[in-house]
Short mmCIF file of C-alpha atoms and ligand atoms in Angstrom, two decimals:
data_model
loop_
_atom_site.label_atom_id
_atom_site.label_comp_id
_atom_site.label_asym_id
_atom_site.label_seq_id
_atom_site.Cartn_x
_atom_site.Cartn_y
_atom_site.Cartn_z
CA MET A 1 16.26 -26.58 26.97
CA ARG A 2 14.68 -26.61 30.48
CA ARG A 3 11.37 -28.06 30.54
CA LEU A 4 8.23 -25.70 31.37
CA PRO A 5 5.45 -26.82 33.45
CA LEU A 6 2.64 -28.00 31.26
CA LEU A 7 0.33 -25.40 32.38
CA LEU A 8 2.76 -22.82 31.67
CA CYS A 9 3.33 -24.29 28.24
CA LEU A 10 -0.54 -24.23 27.58
CA VAL A 11 -0.60 -20.56 28.54
CA LEU A 12 2.25 -19.46 26.21
CA LEU A 13 0.80 -21.51 23.44
CA GLY A 14 -2.65 -19.82 23.76
CA ALA A 15 -0.81 -16.48 23.46
CA VAL A 16 0.85 -17.38 20.05
CA LEU A 17 -1.30 -20.01 18.42
CA PRO A 18 -3.05 -18.08 15.44
CA GLY A 19 -6.34 -19.81 16.68
CA ALA A 20 -6.38 -18.13 20.00
CA ALA A 21 -5.55 -14.66 18.48
CA PRO A 22 -8.05 -12.39 16.75
CA ALA A 23 -8.71 -13.44 13.29
CA VAL A 24 -7.08 -10.61 11.81
CA ALA A 25 -4.37 -8.33 13.34
CA ALA A 26 -5.50 -4.83 12.29
CA PRO A 27 -3.07 -2.18 11.36
CA ALA A 28 -1.48 -0.04 13.94
CA GLY A 29 -4.04 1.13 16.69
CA ASP A 30 -3.88 5.05 16.60
CA ARG A 31 -1.93 5.13 13.35
CA ASP A 32 -3.17 3.23 10.55
CA VAL A 33 -1.95 5.05 7.52
CA VAL A 34 0.38 3.18 5.48
CA VAL A 35 2.96 4.44 2.88
CA GLN A 36 4.21 2.35 -0.13
CA LEU A 37 8.03 3.43 -0.22
CA PHE A 38 8.24 1.71 -3.61
CA GLN A 39 11.74 0.29 -4.39
CA TRP A 40 13.47 2.23 -1.62
CA ASN A 41 16.30 0.20 -0.12
CA TRP A 42 16.39 -0.83 3.30
CA THR A 43 18.74 1.59 4.71
CA SER A 44 16.58 4.38 3.13
CA VAL A 45 13.25 2.98 4.64
CA GLY A 46 14.80 2.48 8.01
CA LYS A 47 16.18 6.37 8.01
CA GLU A 48 12.56 7.54 6.59
CA CYS A 49 10.86 5.77 9.52
CA ARG A 50 12.99 7.54 11.96
CA ASP A 51 13.20 11.08 10.30
CA PHE A 52 9.71 11.38 9.07
CA LEU A 53 7.23 8.59 8.83
CA GLY A 54 7.13 8.22 12.71
CA PRO A 55 7.32 11.95 13.56
CA ARG A 56 4.54 12.88 11.18
CA GLY A 57 2.23 9.98 12.35
CA TYR A 58 2.44 7.21 9.66
CA GLY A 59 1.43 3.89 11.00
CA GLY A 60 3.24 1.45 8.64
CA VAL A 61 5.36 1.33 5.53
CA GLN A 62 4.91 -1.11 2.70
CA ILE A 63 8.35 -2.31 1.16
CA SER A 64 9.11 -3.82 -2.13
CA PRO A 65 9.66 -7.62 -2.15
CA PRO A 66 12.65 -8.66 0.13
CA GLN A 67 13.34 -12.09 -1.18
CA GLU A 68 16.04 -13.31 -3.88
CA HIS A 69 15.03 -12.32 -7.26
CA VAL A 70 15.97 -12.49 -10.97
CA VAL A 71 18.52 -10.15 -12.11
CA LEU A 72 18.05 -8.83 -15.67
CA PRO A 73 20.80 -6.59 -16.84
CA GLY A 74 19.69 -6.94 -20.38
CA ASN A 75 16.42 -5.26 -19.55
CA GLY A 76 18.23 -2.62 -17.56
CA TYR A 77 17.25 -3.93 -14.09
CA PRO A 78 13.61 -3.36 -14.49
CA TRP A 79 11.73 -2.69 -11.22
CA TRP A 80 9.70 -5.84 -11.88
CA GLN A 81 12.69 -8.31 -11.35
CA ASP A 82 11.45 -8.38 -7.76
CA TYR A 83 8.36 -9.97 -8.58
CA GLN A 84 10.10 -13.08 -9.92
CA PRO A 85 11.36 -14.90 -6.85
CA VAL A 86 14.33 -17.23 -7.16
CA SER A 87 14.39 -18.37 -3.56
CA TYR A 88 13.21 -17.08 0.00
CA ARG A 89 16.63 -15.96 1.05
CA LEU A 90 16.63 -12.46 2.23
CA ASP A 91 20.66 -12.30 1.98
CA ASP A 92 21.09 -10.22 -1.15
CA THR A 93 18.57 -8.28 -3.08
CA ARG A 94 19.03 -4.93 -5.11
CA ARG A 95 17.78 -3.11 -1.76
CA GLY A 96 20.14 -4.67 0.78
CA ASP A 97 21.12 -8.00 2.68
CA ARG A 98 19.52 -9.48 5.58
CA ALA A 99 21.35 -7.31 8.29
CA ALA A 100 20.13 -4.16 6.60
CA PHE A 101 16.66 -5.60 6.46
CA ALA A 102 16.83 -6.41 10.19
CA ALA A 103 18.25 -2.83 10.94
CA MET A 104 15.14 -1.33 8.86
CA VAL A 105 12.69 -3.35 10.94
CA SER A 106 14.22 -2.06 14.16
CA ALA A 107 14.58 1.32 13.16
CA CYS A 108 10.84 1.51 11.93
CA HIS A 109 9.86 -0.21 15.22
CA ALA A 110 11.71 2.44 17.10
CA ALA A 111 9.79 5.03 15.39
CA GLY A 112 6.48 3.55 15.92
CA VAL A 113 6.12 2.48 12.35
CA LYS A 114 5.05 -1.12 11.37
CA VAL A 115 6.67 -2.86 8.39
CA TYR A 116 4.55 -4.61 5.78
CA VAL A 117 6.23 -6.93 3.31
CA ASP A 118 5.01 -7.33 -0.19
CA ALA A 119 5.09 -11.06 -0.34
CA VAL A 120 5.16 -12.70 -3.80
CA VAL A 121 4.19 -16.42 -3.23
CA ASN A 122 1.69 -17.24 -5.96
CA HIS A 123 4.65 -17.91 -8.30
CA MET A 124 8.36 -17.91 -9.06
CA THR A 125 10.13 -16.90 -12.47
CA GLY A 126 9.13 -16.47 -16.00
CA GLY A 127 10.07 -19.08 -18.68
CA GLY A 128 12.34 -16.20 -20.27
CA SER A 129 14.68 -16.04 -17.26
CA GLY A 130 16.98 -18.81 -15.74
CA GLY A 131 20.43 -18.60 -14.65
CA THR A 132 21.54 -17.21 -11.16
CA GLY A 133 19.51 -15.00 -8.88
CA SER A 134 20.63 -12.01 -7.02
CA ALA A 135 22.01 -13.89 -4.06
CA GLY A 136 23.74 -16.53 -6.11
CA SER A 137 21.00 -19.16 -6.33
CA ALA A 138 20.89 -21.33 -9.41
CA TYR A 139 17.35 -21.73 -11.10
CA SER A 140 15.27 -22.32 -13.97
CA HIS A 141 11.52 -21.94 -14.84
CA TYR A 142 10.39 -24.96 -12.76
CA ASP A 143 13.50 -25.84 -10.86
CA TYR A 144 14.57 -23.99 -7.72
CA PRO A 145 17.23 -26.44 -6.01
CA GLY A 146 16.35 -27.31 -2.46
CA ILE A 147 12.86 -25.41 -2.81
CA TYR A 148 10.55 -26.44 -5.51
CA GLN A 149 10.81 -28.73 -8.58
CA THR A 150 8.23 -29.42 -11.47
CA GLN A 151 5.75 -31.33 -9.32
CA ASP A 152 5.17 -28.35 -7.09
CA PHE A 153 3.93 -26.28 -10.10
CA HIS A 154 0.38 -26.09 -11.49
CA HIS A 155 0.55 -27.16 -15.06
CA CYS A 156 -2.94 -26.16 -16.05
CA GLY A 157 -2.95 -27.45 -19.68
CA ARG A 158 -4.59 -24.62 -21.25
CA ASN A 159 -4.00 -22.22 -24.09
CA GLY A 160 -0.93 -24.03 -25.44
CA ASN A 161 1.66 -22.38 -23.08
CA ASP A 162 -0.20 -22.83 -19.71
CA ASP A 163 -0.63 -19.01 -19.54
CA ILE A 164 -3.85 -17.31 -18.46
CA VAL A 165 -5.86 -15.72 -21.16
CA ASN A 166 -9.59 -15.77 -20.09
CA TYR A 167 -10.33 -13.91 -16.66
CA ASN A 168 -13.76 -15.35 -16.61
CA ASP A 169 -12.62 -18.67 -15.81
CA ARG A 170 -11.69 -19.32 -12.15
CA TYR A 171 -9.78 -22.24 -12.75
CA GLU A 172 -7.64 -20.69 -15.49
CA VAL A 173 -6.92 -17.50 -13.22
CA GLN A 174 -5.91 -19.60 -10.42
CA ASN A 175 -4.20 -22.74 -12.04
CA CYS A 176 -2.39 -21.07 -15.13
CA GLU A 177 0.45 -18.84 -15.34
CA LEU A 178 0.09 -15.04 -14.73
CA VAL A 179 2.35 -13.65 -17.51
CA ASP A 180 4.26 -17.03 -17.83
CA LEU A 181 5.39 -16.98 -14.16
CA ALA A 182 5.78 -20.45 -13.07
CA ASP A 183 2.56 -20.90 -10.90
CA LEU A 184 2.98 -22.62 -7.30
CA ASP A 185 0.54 -25.47 -6.44
CA THR A 186 -0.69 -23.71 -3.48
CA GLY A 187 -3.07 -26.57 -2.80
CA SER A 188 -0.19 -28.80 -1.74
CA GLY A 189 0.74 -29.02 1.83
CA TYR A 190 4.42 -28.98 0.83
CA VAL A 191 4.27 -25.62 -0.97
CA ARG A 192 2.24 -24.25 1.80
CA ASP A 193 4.81 -25.12 4.37
CA ARG A 194 7.43 -23.74 2.20
CA ILE A 195 5.65 -20.30 1.83
CA ALA A 196 4.81 -20.27 5.38
CA GLY A 197 8.45 -20.81 6.27
CA TYR A 198 9.34 -17.85 4.31
CA LEU A 199 6.58 -15.52 6.07
CA ASN A 200 7.55 -17.10 9.34
CA ASP A 201 11.26 -16.12 8.59
CA LEU A 202 9.95 -12.53 7.91
CA LEU A 203 7.79 -12.42 11.24
CA SER A 204 10.96 -13.80 13.05
CA VAL A 205 13.06 -10.74 11.95
CA GLY A 206 9.81 -8.72 13.35
CA VAL A 207 7.85 -7.65 10.37
CA ASP A 208 4.19 -7.09 11.00
CA GLY A 209 2.22 -8.12 8.17
CA PHE A 210 1.99 -8.85 4.46
CA ARG A 211 0.65 -7.27 1.26
CA LEU A 212 -0.07 -10.66 -0.50
CA ASP A 213 0.78 -10.29 -4.06
CA ALA A 214 -1.48 -11.69 -6.78
CA SER A 215 -4.08 -13.10 -4.37
CA LYS A 216 -6.59 -13.43 -6.96
CA HIS A 217 -4.36 -16.25 -8.51
CA MET A 218 -4.60 -18.13 -5.30
CA PRO A 219 -7.90 -19.45 -4.05
CA ALA A 220 -8.93 -17.85 -0.66
CA ALA A 221 -8.94 -21.25 0.94
CA ASP A 222 -5.07 -21.89 -0.04
CA ILE A 223 -4.35 -18.26 1.73
CA ALA A 224 -6.40 -19.44 4.63
CA ALA A 225 -4.31 -22.54 4.83
CA ILE A 226 -0.81 -20.50 4.65
CA LYS A 227 -2.26 -18.18 7.17
CA SER A 228 -3.15 -20.81 9.57
CA ARG A 229 0.57 -21.94 9.55
CA LEU A 230 1.82 -18.64 10.71
CA SER A 231 3.64 -18.29 13.81
CA ARG A 232 1.87 -15.52 15.15
CA PRO A 233 -0.86 -13.25 14.10
CA ALA A 234 0.14 -10.73 11.31
CA TYR A 235 -1.76 -7.91 9.56
CA LEU A 236 -2.66 -9.28 5.90
CA TYR A 237 -4.00 -7.32 3.01
CA GLN A 238 -4.61 -9.01 -0.26
CA GLU A 239 -4.28 -7.93 -3.83
CA VAL A 240 -7.56 -8.89 -5.43
CA ILE A 241 -7.89 -6.60 -8.44
CA HIS A 242 -11.62 -6.20 -9.07
CA GLY A 243 -12.71 -6.96 -12.70
CA ALA A 244 -16.01 -6.14 -13.96
CA GLY A 245 -18.09 -9.58 -14.35
CA GLU A 246 -15.30 -11.91 -13.18
CA PRO A 247 -16.06 -14.82 -11.11
CA ILE A 248 -13.57 -14.23 -8.55
CA THR A 249 -14.25 -11.23 -6.36
CA PRO A 250 -12.37 -9.29 -3.67
CA GLU A 251 -15.31 -10.03 -1.42
CA GLU A 252 -14.44 -13.63 -1.08
CA TYR A 253 -11.11 -12.95 0.47
CA THR A 254 -12.29 -10.89 3.33
CA GLY A 255 -12.37 -13.90 5.64
CA ASN A 256 -8.55 -13.90 5.49
CA GLY A 257 -7.96 -10.35 6.29
CA ASP A 258 -8.22 -6.99 4.47
CA VAL A 259 -8.29 -6.57 0.53
CA LEU A 260 -6.91 -3.92 -1.62
CA GLU A 261 -9.86 -1.99 -3.12
CA PHE A 262 -9.19 -1.07 -6.69
CA ARG A 263 -12.27 0.58 -7.45
CA TYR A 264 -11.34 3.22 -5.05
CA GLY A 265 -8.71 4.87 -7.14
CA LYS A 266 -10.67 4.55 -10.35
CA ASP A 267 -13.66 6.14 -8.97
CA LEU A 268 -11.83 8.92 -7.28
CA ALA A 269 -10.11 9.90 -10.20
CA LYS A 270 -13.19 9.60 -12.35
CA ILE A 271 -14.97 12.10 -10.00
CA PHE A 272 -11.96 14.51 -10.02
CA ASN A 273 -11.26 14.21 -13.77
CA THR A 274 -14.81 14.17 -15.35
CA GLU A 275 -17.55 14.61 -12.91
CA ARG A 276 -17.69 16.94 -9.78
CA LEU A 277 -16.39 16.93 -6.11
CA ALA A 278 -19.96 17.45 -4.81
CA TYR A 279 -20.43 13.87 -5.69
CA LEU A 280 -18.00 12.79 -2.90
CA ARG A 281 -20.70 13.34 -0.54
CA THR A 282 -21.39 9.66 -0.18
CA PHE A 283 -18.15 8.25 -1.56
CA ALA A 284 -17.51 4.76 -0.72
CA SER A 285 -16.44 1.54 -2.60
CA PRO A 286 -18.18 -1.96 -2.43
CA LEU A 287 -15.92 -3.52 0.06
CA ALA A 288 -16.77 -3.08 3.74
CA SER A 289 -14.87 -0.16 5.11
CA ASP A 290 -13.31 -2.00 7.68
CA ARG A 291 -11.95 -4.54 5.21
CA ALA A 292 -10.74 -2.08 2.44
CA VAL A 293 -7.21 -0.80 1.99
CA VAL A 294 -7.76 2.19 -0.28
CA PHE A 295 -5.14 4.05 -2.51
CA THR A 296 -5.01 6.91 -5.25
CA ASP A 297 -2.68 4.87 -7.08
CA ASN A 298 -0.01 2.04 -6.62
CA HIS A 299 3.05 0.98 -8.72
CA ASP A 300 0.87 -0.90 -11.21
CA THR A 301 -2.19 1.45 -11.60
CA GLN A 302 0.41 4.47 -11.98
CA ARG A 303 1.78 2.71 -15.05
CA GLY A 304 -1.70 2.45 -16.72
CA SER A 305 -4.48 4.84 -17.06
CA GLY A 306 -7.49 6.07 -15.19
CA VAL A 307 -6.01 7.08 -11.86
CA LEU A 308 -4.51 10.29 -10.60
CA THR A 309 -0.68 10.11 -9.78
CA PHE A 310 2.05 12.52 -8.75
CA ARG A 311 1.92 13.84 -12.37
CA ASP A 312 -1.42 15.30 -11.60
CA ASN A 313 0.29 17.49 -9.04
CA GLY A 314 -2.25 19.74 -7.14
CA ARG A 315 -5.17 17.72 -8.22
CA TYR A 316 -3.48 14.60 -6.62
CA ALA A 317 -2.68 16.45 -3.33
CA LEU A 318 -6.34 17.25 -3.15
CA ALA A 319 -7.41 13.57 -3.93
CA ASN A 320 -5.12 12.38 -1.18
CA ALA A 321 -6.28 14.81 1.13
CA PHE A 322 -9.89 13.72 0.69
CA MET A 323 -8.66 10.05 1.18
CA LEU A 324 -6.93 10.72 4.44
CA ALA A 325 -9.84 13.04 5.63
CA TRP A 326 -12.56 10.75 4.72
CA THR A 327 -13.96 7.73 6.70
CA TYR A 328 -13.80 4.99 4.13
CA GLY A 329 -11.01 2.36 4.30
CA THR A 330 -7.70 2.07 5.49
CA PRO A 331 -5.57 4.69 3.40
CA LYS A 332 -2.34 3.68 1.61
CA VAL A 333 -0.27 6.40 0.35
CA MET A 334 1.96 5.99 -2.59
CA SER A 335 5.45 7.27 -2.82
CA SER A 336 7.09 7.05 -6.21
CA TYR A 337 10.18 7.46 -8.49
CA ASP A 338 9.67 8.95 -11.95
CA TYR A 339 10.30 6.79 -14.90
CA ALA A 340 10.97 7.32 -18.68
CA SER A 341 9.53 4.01 -19.45
CA ASN A 342 7.01 1.59 -17.44
CA ASP A 343 9.91 -0.82 -17.00
CA GLN A 344 12.57 1.53 -15.80
CA GLY A 345 14.14 0.70 -12.30
CA PRO A 346 14.87 3.22 -9.45
CA PRO A 347 17.98 5.15 -9.30
CA ALA A 348 20.63 2.61 -8.95
CA THR A 349 24.43 1.76 -9.51
CA SER A 350 25.64 0.26 -12.71
CA THR A 351 25.14 -3.20 -11.31
CA GLY A 352 21.58 -2.54 -10.39
CA ARG A 353 21.79 -1.81 -6.69
CA THR A 354 19.22 0.79 -5.75
CA THR A 355 20.72 3.86 -4.45
CA ASP A 356 19.97 5.58 -1.34
CA THR A 357 16.99 7.96 -1.58
CA THR A 358 17.42 11.71 -1.10
CA CYS A 359 13.72 13.17 -1.58
CA PHE A 360 13.04 15.42 -4.41
CA THR A 361 16.23 14.51 -6.21
CA ASP A 362 17.34 12.00 -8.70
CA ARG A 363 13.73 10.95 -9.78
CA TRP A 364 12.40 10.39 -6.20
CA ARG A 365 8.98 11.98 -5.86
CA CYS A 366 8.33 11.36 -2.28
CA GLU A 367 4.69 12.12 -2.38
CA HIS A 368 4.46 11.11 1.21
CA ARG A 369 6.30 14.19 2.08
CA TRP A 370 4.28 16.81 0.23
CA GLN A 371 2.96 19.33 2.77
CA VAL A 372 -0.68 18.64 2.18
CA ILE A 373 -0.23 14.75 2.31
CA ALA A 374 1.96 14.58 5.10
CA ASN A 375 -0.04 17.00 7.13
CA LEU A 376 -3.30 15.23 6.39
CA VAL A 377 -1.94 12.12 7.90
CA GLY A 378 -1.88 14.15 11.10
CA PHE A 379 -5.32 15.27 10.47
CA HIS A 380 -6.39 11.65 9.82
CA ASN A 381 -4.97 10.66 13.08
CA ALA A 382 -6.53 13.51 15.06
CA VAL A 383 -10.06 12.74 13.72
CA ARG A 384 -9.88 9.04 14.21
CA GLY A 385 -13.19 7.53 15.51
CA THR A 386 -15.44 10.50 14.38
CA THR A 387 -18.02 10.56 11.77
CA VAL A 388 -18.51 13.26 8.91
CA GLY A 389 -20.50 16.29 9.56
CA ASN A 390 -21.24 19.61 8.58
CA TRP A 391 -21.24 18.97 4.94
CA TRP A 392 -21.18 21.76 2.39
CA ASP A 393 -20.83 21.91 -1.16
CA ASN A 394 -21.38 24.35 -4.12
CA GLY A 395 -23.09 21.94 -6.19
CA ASN A 396 -19.99 21.66 -8.34
CA ASP A 397 -16.25 21.41 -7.48
CA THR A 398 -15.99 22.78 -4.04
CA ILE A 399 -16.69 20.93 -0.92
CA ALA A 400 -16.32 21.28 2.81
CA PHE A 401 -16.92 18.80 5.73
CA GLY A 402 -16.01 18.28 9.44
CA ARG A 403 -15.00 15.31 11.36
CA GLY A 404 -16.88 15.38 14.52
CA ALA A 405 -15.48 18.15 16.73
CA LYS A 406 -11.86 17.26 15.73
CA GLY A 407 -11.30 18.41 12.18
CA TYR A 408 -12.65 20.27 9.31
CA LEU A 409 -11.55 20.22 5.47
CA ILE A 410 -12.28 22.29 2.43
CA LEU A 411 -11.38 21.22 -0.98
CA ASN A 412 -11.48 23.63 -3.95
CA ASP A 413 -10.98 22.18 -7.36
CA GLU A 414 -12.75 24.92 -9.37
CA THR A 415 -10.52 26.99 -11.87
CA SER A 416 -11.26 30.04 -9.68
CA ALA A 417 -11.07 30.99 -5.85
CA VAL A 418 -13.95 30.70 -3.48
CA THR A 419 -13.72 33.95 -1.40
CA GLY A 420 -15.62 35.63 1.52
CA ARG A 421 -17.59 32.54 2.68
CA SER A 422 -18.08 31.54 6.35
CA TYR A 423 -17.95 27.86 7.04
CA GLN A 424 -19.75 26.19 9.62
CA THR A 425 -17.84 23.56 11.83
CA SER A 426 -18.18 21.88 15.07
CA LEU A 427 -14.75 22.57 16.22
CA PRO A 428 -14.32 24.05 19.71
CA ALA A 429 -13.46 27.92 19.59
CA GLY A 430 -10.03 28.71 18.99
CA THR A 431 -7.14 29.39 16.67
CA TYR A 432 -5.91 26.72 14.35
CA CYS A 433 -3.12 26.25 11.78
CA ASP A 434 -4.25 25.56 8.33
CA VAL A 435 -2.15 22.46 7.81
CA PHE A 436 -2.74 22.52 4.08
CA HIS A 437 -0.24 25.54 3.78
CA GLY A 438 1.49 25.29 7.21
CA ASP A 439 3.30 23.05 9.38
CA PHE A 440 2.50 22.76 13.23
CA ALA A 441 5.18 22.21 15.57
CA GLY A 442 5.89 23.25 19.06
CA GLY A 443 2.39 25.00 19.52
CA SER A 444 2.92 27.35 16.33
CA CYS A 445 2.00 27.45 12.59
CA THR A 446 4.54 28.10 9.87
CA GLY A 447 1.56 29.30 7.66
CA ARG A 448 -1.88 31.10 8.11
CA THR A 449 -4.04 30.54 11.17
CA TYR A 450 -8.00 30.90 11.37
CA THR A 451 -10.12 31.53 14.21
CA VAL A 452 -13.33 29.55 14.86
CA ASP A 453 -15.97 31.52 17.06
CA ALA A 454 -18.02 30.27 19.71
CA GLY A 455 -20.71 29.07 17.35
CA GLY A 456 -18.08 27.17 15.27
CA TRP A 457 -17.76 29.65 12.37
CA PHE A 458 -14.78 30.84 10.53
CA THR A 459 -14.38 32.66 7.27
CA ALA A 460 -11.81 31.96 4.68
CA ASP A 461 -10.67 32.49 1.15
CA VAL A 462 -9.75 29.31 -0.79
CA ALA A 463 -7.57 29.72 -3.98
CA ALA A 464 -8.38 27.68 -7.26
CA ARG A 465 -7.37 24.16 -7.02
CA ASP A 466 -6.55 24.39 -3.17
CA GLY A 467 -7.85 23.66 0.16
CA LEU A 468 -7.56 24.25 3.70
CA ALA A 469 -7.60 21.93 6.65
CA LEU A 470 -8.01 22.81 10.65
CA HIS A 471 -7.82 20.03 13.18
CA VAL A 472 -7.50 19.74 16.99
CA GLY A 473 -3.89 18.22 16.81
CA ALA A 474 -2.91 21.89 15.28
CA LYS A 475 -4.71 24.20 17.56
CA VAL A 476 -2.36 27.29 18.22
CA SER A 477 -4.66 28.80 21.03
C1 LM2 B 501 1.47 -8.30 -9.30
N1 LM2 B 501 0.38 -8.09 -8.42
O1 LM2 B 501 -0.56 -9.23 -8.86
C2 LM2 B 501 2.45 -7.04 -8.97
O2 LM2 B 501 1.72 -6.09 -8.36
C3 LM2 B 501 2.70 -6.89 -10.43
O3 LM2 B 501 3.60 -5.68 -10.42
C4 LM2 B 501 3.46 -7.88 -11.08
O4 LM2 B 501 3.87 -7.68 -12.38
C5 LM2 B 501 2.78 -9.28 -10.82
N2 LM2 B 501 1.62 -9.36 -10.09
C6 LM2 B 501 3.52 -10.60 -10.73
O5 LM2 B 501 3.86 -10.55 -9.57
C7 LM2 B 501 5.28 -7.33 -12.63
C8 LM2 B 501 5.07 -6.60 -14.13
C9 LM2 B 501 5.16 -7.55 -15.15
C10 LM2 B 501 6.22 -8.44 -15.02
C11 LM2 B 501 6.10 -9.35 -13.69
C12 LM2 B 501 7.30 -10.51 -13.27
O6 LM2 B 501 4.19 -5.71 -13.94
O7 LM2 B 501 5.47 -6.63 -16.44
O8 LM2 B 501 6.36 -9.21 -15.97
O9 LM2 B 501 6.05 -8.16 -12.43
O10 LM2 B 501 8.37 -9.53 -13.30
C13 LM2 B 501 7.62 -9.61 -16.77
C14 LM2 B 501 7.50 -9.12 -18.27
C15 LM2 B 501 6.53 -10.08 -18.88
C16 LM2 B 501 7.09 -11.60 -18.81
C17 LM2 B 501 7.30 -11.90 -17.31
C18 LM2 B 501 7.88 -13.45 -17.13
O11 LM2 B 501 7.16 -7.75 -18.23
O12 LM2 B 501 6.45 -9.65 -20.30
O13 LM2 B 501 6.03 -12.55 -19.27
O14 LM2 B 501 8.07 -10.89 -16.58
O15 LM2 B 501 9.03 -13.56 -17.69
C19 LM2 B 501 6.33 -13.00 -20.29
CA1 CA B 502 -1.92 -19.51 -8.85
#
């Protein structure tokens, strides 16, 4: 290789060294909404970026883990195979090979959509597995030939089997085994280098950032040490599930990047299910807004209780509309497949290969394509940078608010319609598409339009458990 002049080398280094870059690479500039396309195969994700996510304003897609994983035909190829890494090869997973992965990244980038990888780096496999991984690598619980051996794992010496039992004990949560998964010694330089090697391989294929799985089970300092080994800045959001009274808190991870705010979806569900929407007036979770990634539900919480999911239909759409229209946090939209049991994997071939997604068929629920949710992504982008104003509520389950002079939203979760009311907005006078019920394209609206007068007022009827959304990006005239 031809040698570069020293000065030029320094300049180039300055451009790529993590220390020279901002501490955190934020999500995509004007488009920050992320969608979790849970279990979609690589080909389908690339297509969705091109056909829907890009055109409709989604900024990023969170994909399921791309590394070699255990294969469990005896359990019917559960989705959670993916959370048991066998190696860091991208060659062959249930969702496609390395070439398909790279093609997906290119397709998403061509559509202006960033790719965030669900990175499983706290652990390897559970003791119950052992054998051959999805790409043909041999393995057993503490032996991954060429990668990790017994000395690269924590052996915490607790509870008889090294499993985590007591979440009130910091040492145990970070050094023992999460559901028997062999816990990597993330304090060791060797392990940090291997993990960074995996993440850097993904960065070399072009991915834009990482959801760091099981972050609570790794000390924040270990994550910082791994981050310092990255070849370029990447957007990081860490999975640290808040637990009341626990010593390890989401807040202690904010120095590394963003954090998934699990309190948000629970509180939102509580307000919708058992309280009143009027309480949303000051809605926020404890994490700083610019550090919080918020979501109604994810693949874990939707299999538990206390959150809203696609099964809640209209109410779920209203909750997502609120999340996308409100100012708190960076929204992450969930996109699911339906399941008969918590373990059931996505639609697949008889050998456990995930089949291509066709939305609204074959268990694919595609919440991100629901009219209200997809159109509120456009609303979210149009009102970016504005504050909440013109709040109104009926003291119960009907609320309305504006976002500066850019948008206005009404949510009615009452069992009856709210009719004949006039609403005060700060919108410029004109005629707007109600994107709750119509799509705006080519200057026209497929649904009803509403006219805002010179004083910012318009009149509307809003049906029970329904809403209305106007914004300057969907102004007809
Ligand atoms: C996560 N975040 O911290 C993921 O979001 C979550 O989905 C993962 O659990 C977990 N951490 C580990 O990455 C899932 C699933 C578990 C499953 C694990 C590993 O929810 O049920 O555990 O993946 O595949 C399964 C069995 C469990 C068994 C374990 C090890 O369900 O009973 O433990 O494998 O063999 C004995
Ligand atoms: Ca750990």
